[in-house]
C-alpha atoms as one frame of an Amber mdcrd trajectory, in Angstrom:
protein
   0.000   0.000   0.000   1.485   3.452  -0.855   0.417   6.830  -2.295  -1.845
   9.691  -1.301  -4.843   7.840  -0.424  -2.968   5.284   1.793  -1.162   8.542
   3.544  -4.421  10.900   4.216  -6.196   7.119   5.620  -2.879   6.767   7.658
  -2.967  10.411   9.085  -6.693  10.094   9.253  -6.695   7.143  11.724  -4.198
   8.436  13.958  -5.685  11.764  14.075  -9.378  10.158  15.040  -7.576   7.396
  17.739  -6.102  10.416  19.356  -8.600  12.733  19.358 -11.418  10.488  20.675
  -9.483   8.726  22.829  -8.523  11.806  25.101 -11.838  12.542  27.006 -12.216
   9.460  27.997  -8.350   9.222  29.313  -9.063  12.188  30.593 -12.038  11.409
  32.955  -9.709   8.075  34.153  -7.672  10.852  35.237  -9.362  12.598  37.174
 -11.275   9.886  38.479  -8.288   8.237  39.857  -6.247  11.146  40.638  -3.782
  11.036  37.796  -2.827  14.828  38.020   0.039  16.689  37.506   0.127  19.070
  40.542   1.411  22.999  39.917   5.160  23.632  41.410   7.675  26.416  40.858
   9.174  24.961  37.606   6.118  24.668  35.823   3.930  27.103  34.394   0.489
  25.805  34.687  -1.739  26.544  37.379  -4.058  23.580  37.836  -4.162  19.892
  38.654  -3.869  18.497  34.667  -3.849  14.674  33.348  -0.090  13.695  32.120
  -1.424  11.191  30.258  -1.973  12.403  26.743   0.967  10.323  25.485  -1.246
   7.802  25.849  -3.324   8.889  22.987  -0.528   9.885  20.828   1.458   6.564
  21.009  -2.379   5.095  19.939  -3.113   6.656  16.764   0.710   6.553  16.140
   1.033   2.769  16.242  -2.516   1.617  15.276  -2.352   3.784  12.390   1.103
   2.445  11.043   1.077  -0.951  11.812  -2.262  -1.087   9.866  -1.231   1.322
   6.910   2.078   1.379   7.137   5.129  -0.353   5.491   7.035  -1.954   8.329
  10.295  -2.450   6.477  13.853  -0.881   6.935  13.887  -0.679  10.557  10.621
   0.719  11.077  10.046  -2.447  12.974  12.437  -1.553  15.507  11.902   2.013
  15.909   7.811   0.635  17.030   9.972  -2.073  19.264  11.813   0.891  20.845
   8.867   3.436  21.293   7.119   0.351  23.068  10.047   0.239  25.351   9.709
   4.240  25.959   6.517   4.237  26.015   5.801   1.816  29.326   8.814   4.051
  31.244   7.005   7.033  30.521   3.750   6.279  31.533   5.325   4.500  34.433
   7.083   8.413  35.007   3.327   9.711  34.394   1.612   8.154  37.171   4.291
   7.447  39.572   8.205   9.036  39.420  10.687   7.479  37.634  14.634   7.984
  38.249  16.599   9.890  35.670  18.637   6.992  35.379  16.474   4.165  34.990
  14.946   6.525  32.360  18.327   6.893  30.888  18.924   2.807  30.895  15.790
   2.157  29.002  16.845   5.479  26.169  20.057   3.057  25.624  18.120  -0.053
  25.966  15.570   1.355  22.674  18.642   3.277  21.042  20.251  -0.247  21.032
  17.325  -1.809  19.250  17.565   0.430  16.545  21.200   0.759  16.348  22.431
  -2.662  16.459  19.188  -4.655  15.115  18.325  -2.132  12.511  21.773  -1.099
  11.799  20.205   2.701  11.611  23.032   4.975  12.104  25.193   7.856  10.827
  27.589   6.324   8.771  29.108   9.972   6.965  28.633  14.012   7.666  28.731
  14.241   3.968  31.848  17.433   4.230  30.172  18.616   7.462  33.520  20.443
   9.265  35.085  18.026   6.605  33.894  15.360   7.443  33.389  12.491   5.392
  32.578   8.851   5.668  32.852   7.668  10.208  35.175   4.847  11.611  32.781
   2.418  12.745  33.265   2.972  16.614  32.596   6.559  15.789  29.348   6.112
  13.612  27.758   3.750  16.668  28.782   6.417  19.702  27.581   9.349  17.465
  24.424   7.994  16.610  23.727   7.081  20.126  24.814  10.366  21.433  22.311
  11.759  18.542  19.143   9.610  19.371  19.458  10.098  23.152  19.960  13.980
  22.433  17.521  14.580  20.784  15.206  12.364  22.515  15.904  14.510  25.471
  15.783  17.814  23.833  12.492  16.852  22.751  11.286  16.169  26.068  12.689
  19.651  27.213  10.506  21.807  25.300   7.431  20.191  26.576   6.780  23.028
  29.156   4.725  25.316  27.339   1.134  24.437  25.999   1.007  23.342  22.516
   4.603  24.473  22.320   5.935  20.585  22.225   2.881  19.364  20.010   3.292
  22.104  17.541   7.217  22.079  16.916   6.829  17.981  16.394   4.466  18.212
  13.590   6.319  20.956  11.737   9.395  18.737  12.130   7.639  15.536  11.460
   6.227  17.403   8.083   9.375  18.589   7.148  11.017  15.230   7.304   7.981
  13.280   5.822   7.612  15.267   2.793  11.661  14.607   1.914  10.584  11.312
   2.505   7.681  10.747   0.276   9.699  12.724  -2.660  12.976  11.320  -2.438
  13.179   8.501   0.015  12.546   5.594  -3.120  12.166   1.806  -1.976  14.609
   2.257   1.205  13.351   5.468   2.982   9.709   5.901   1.608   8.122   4.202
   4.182   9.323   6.819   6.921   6.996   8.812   5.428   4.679   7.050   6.752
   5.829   7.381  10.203   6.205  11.015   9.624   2.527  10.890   8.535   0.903
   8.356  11.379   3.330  10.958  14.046   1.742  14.124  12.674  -1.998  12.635
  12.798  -1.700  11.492  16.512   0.003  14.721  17.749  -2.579  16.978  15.434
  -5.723  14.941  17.374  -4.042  15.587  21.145  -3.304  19.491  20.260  -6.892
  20.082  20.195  -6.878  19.506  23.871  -3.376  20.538  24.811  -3.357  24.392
  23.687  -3.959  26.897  26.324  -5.854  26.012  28.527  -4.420  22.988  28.104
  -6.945  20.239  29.812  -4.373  17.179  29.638  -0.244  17.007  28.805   1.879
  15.151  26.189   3.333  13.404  29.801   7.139  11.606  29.027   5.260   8.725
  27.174   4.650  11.194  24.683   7.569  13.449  24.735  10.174  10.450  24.623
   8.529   8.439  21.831   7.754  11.428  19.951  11.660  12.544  20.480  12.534
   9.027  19.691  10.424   8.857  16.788  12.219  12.352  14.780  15.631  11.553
  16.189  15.680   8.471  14.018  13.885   9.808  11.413  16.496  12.500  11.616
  19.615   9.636  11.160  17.502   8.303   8.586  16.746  11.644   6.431  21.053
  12.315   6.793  21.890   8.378   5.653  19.275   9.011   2.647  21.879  11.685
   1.402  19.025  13.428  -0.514  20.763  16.433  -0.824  24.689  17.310  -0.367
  23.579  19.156   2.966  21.567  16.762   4.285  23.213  17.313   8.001  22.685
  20.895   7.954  19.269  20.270   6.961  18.634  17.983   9.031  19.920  20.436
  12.077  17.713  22.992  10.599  14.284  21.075  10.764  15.602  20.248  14.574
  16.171  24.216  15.314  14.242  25.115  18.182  14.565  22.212  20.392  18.699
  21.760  19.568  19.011  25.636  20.707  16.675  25.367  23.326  18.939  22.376
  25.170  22.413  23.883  24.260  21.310  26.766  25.409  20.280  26.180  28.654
  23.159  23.430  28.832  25.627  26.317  28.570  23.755  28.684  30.879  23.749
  26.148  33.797  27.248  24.809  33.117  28.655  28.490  32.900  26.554  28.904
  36.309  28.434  26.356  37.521  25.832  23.638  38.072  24.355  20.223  36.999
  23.200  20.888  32.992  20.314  18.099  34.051  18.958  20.918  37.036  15.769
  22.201  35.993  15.160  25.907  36.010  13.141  28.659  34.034  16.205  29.355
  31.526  14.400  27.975  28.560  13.507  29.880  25.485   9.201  29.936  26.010
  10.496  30.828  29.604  12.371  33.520  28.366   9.829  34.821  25.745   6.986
  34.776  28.838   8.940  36.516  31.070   9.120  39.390  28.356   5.196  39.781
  28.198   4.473  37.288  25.469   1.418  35.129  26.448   1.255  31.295  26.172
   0.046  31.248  22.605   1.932  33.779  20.924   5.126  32.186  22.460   4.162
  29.198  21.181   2.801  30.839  17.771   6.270  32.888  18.011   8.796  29.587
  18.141   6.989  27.551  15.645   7.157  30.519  13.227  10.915  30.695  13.771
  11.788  27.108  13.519   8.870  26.788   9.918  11.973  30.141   8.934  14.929
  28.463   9.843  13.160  24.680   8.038  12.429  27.166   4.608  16.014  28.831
   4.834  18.137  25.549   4.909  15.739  24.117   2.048  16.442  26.918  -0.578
  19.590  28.036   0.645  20.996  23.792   0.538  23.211  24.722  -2.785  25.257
  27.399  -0.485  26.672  24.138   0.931  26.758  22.356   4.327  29.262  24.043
   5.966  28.185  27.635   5.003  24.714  26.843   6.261  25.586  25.432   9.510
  27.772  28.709   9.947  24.777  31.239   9.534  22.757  28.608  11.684  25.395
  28.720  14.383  25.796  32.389  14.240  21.496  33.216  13.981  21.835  30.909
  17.288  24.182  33.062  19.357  22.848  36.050  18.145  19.689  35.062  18.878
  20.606  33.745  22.658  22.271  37.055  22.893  19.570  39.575  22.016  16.884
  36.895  24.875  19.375  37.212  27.636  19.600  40.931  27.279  16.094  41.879
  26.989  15.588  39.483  29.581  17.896  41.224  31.668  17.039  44.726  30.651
  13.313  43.738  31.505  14.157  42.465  34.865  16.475  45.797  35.825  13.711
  47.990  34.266  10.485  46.224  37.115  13.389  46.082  40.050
């Protein structure tokens, strides 16, 4: 089964699985006390379900594994969001350590590393770059799916702001895919497809007021889901700057997590302590309400996606320059009118 028809049934179904199954996950909630209580590092205000992973993961995998081609490791990326999946929810409804959440990231990166044999095998020229020893390849592309997995679940702290920057980055990869991917990489357009239908069907509950959160059983598959689609879009070598693309389409939540990774390391503590450093933090802080922060950062990252697409014949390197550079200038210009905000209302 391929082609438009088999795509709009595929985003169809996970969009109606998700989107029905919320209220009723939602009245389980509350009915057993499944809330996420207010505390100083979140935003929200009132006891909310964390449970809307739950619906995502749903429509995601009922959708492909009836519509979708489950071929070239797509297989074992559904193995490893199983094994995500059950540690989240497990972190939803009663706390989970960082590290045994940590264990079961390598435990699902392994799946798809080793089983699949999905990994960055070349940077294409990136710094120069070329084709990776294969100790290198395996400890880079682990490094890459845990990272972004985690920078994923990072910029779930705004709502909608999570939900929103997934489906432009699941679109962005998914349409590569359909035009370009051929008999190897085609059928990750279907997971780009199946990804975008189940988050679409939860935003309609998650945007302020939010009623119910994406929980870690959604932010870690979903992370999980576009980090290898991310390896995947790179090994496809569609394009000579296929890594700087690739970066691009990641924008906001790879600047969001080396961001505040810097901040707290320069402050001299833990990079893993949470604080209000983060970019929709930052943005708030300055006046912007919840959806025009969100509206703001998914406008940026759809400008940074359409910049590395028509300026890819500039070449890698160039491009991930100007990316590098928008990204300090632009971490420069928050921190002072941060700053300059907070000195003006002292």
């Amino acid at each position: 089964m391929s082609g438009i028809p088999v795509i709009f049934l595929s985003f169809l179904w996970a969009f109606l699985i998700s989107v029905f199954a919320i209220p009723s996950i939602i009245q389980i909630a509350h009915t057993k006390k499944l809330l996420n209580e207010p505390n100083g590092r979140t935003i929200h205000a009132y006891l909310t379900p964390r449970l809307g992973g739950l619906a995502i993961f749903s429509g995601f995998m009922s959708a492909l594994t009836i519509f979708g081609r489950l071929e070239h490791g797509v297989q074992h990326l559904l193995a490893g969001c199983i094994v995500l999946f059950f540690i989240g929810l497990k972190d939803d409804i009663i706390s989970v350590s960082a590290f045994k959440k940590f264990f079961v990231q390598i435990l699902a990166t392994g799946i798809v590393v080793f089983m699949a044999d999905i990994r960055i095998t070349s940077f294409q020229g990136l710094m120069g770059i070329y084709e990776l020893e294969n100790g290198i390849s395996y400890g880079f592309t682990f490094l890459a799916i845990i990272g972004i997995t985690n920078a994923t679940n990072l910029i779930d702290g705004l709502d909608g702001l999570a939900g929103t920057i997934i489906i432009i980055i699941a679109v962005s990869f998914g349409v590569y895919f359909y035009l370009y991917g051929g008999e190897q990489y085609s059928a990750y357009a279907d997971v780009a497809v199946c990804l975008a239908g189940g988050i679409l069907g939860f935003l309609r509950y998650n945007f302020h007021r939010a009623v119910i959160f994406m929980g870690d059983a959604g932010s870690l598959v979903c992370g999980f889901i576009i980090s290898v689609m991310a390896i995947q879009f790179v090994e496809m070598r569609a394009t000579d700057s296929s890594p700087s693309i690739a970066i691009g389409i990641l924008f906001i939540p790879l600047l969001d997590t080396l961001r505040v990774t810097i901040i707290r390391l320069y402050r001299g503590i833990s990079p893993f302590t949470p604080d209000k450093n983060h970019i929709h933090h930052c943005l708030m802080s300055l006046g912007f309400a919840q959806l025009s922060t969100v509206a703001a950062l998914g406008f940026f990252n759809v400008l940074i996606v359409l910049f590395v697409i028509f300026s890819q014949q500039w070449g890698v390197n160039l491009q991930l320059f100007i990316l590098l550079f928008v990204s300090v200038l632009f971490s420069f210009v928050l921190g002072y009118l941060v700053k300059f905000k907070r000195l003006k209302t002292e």
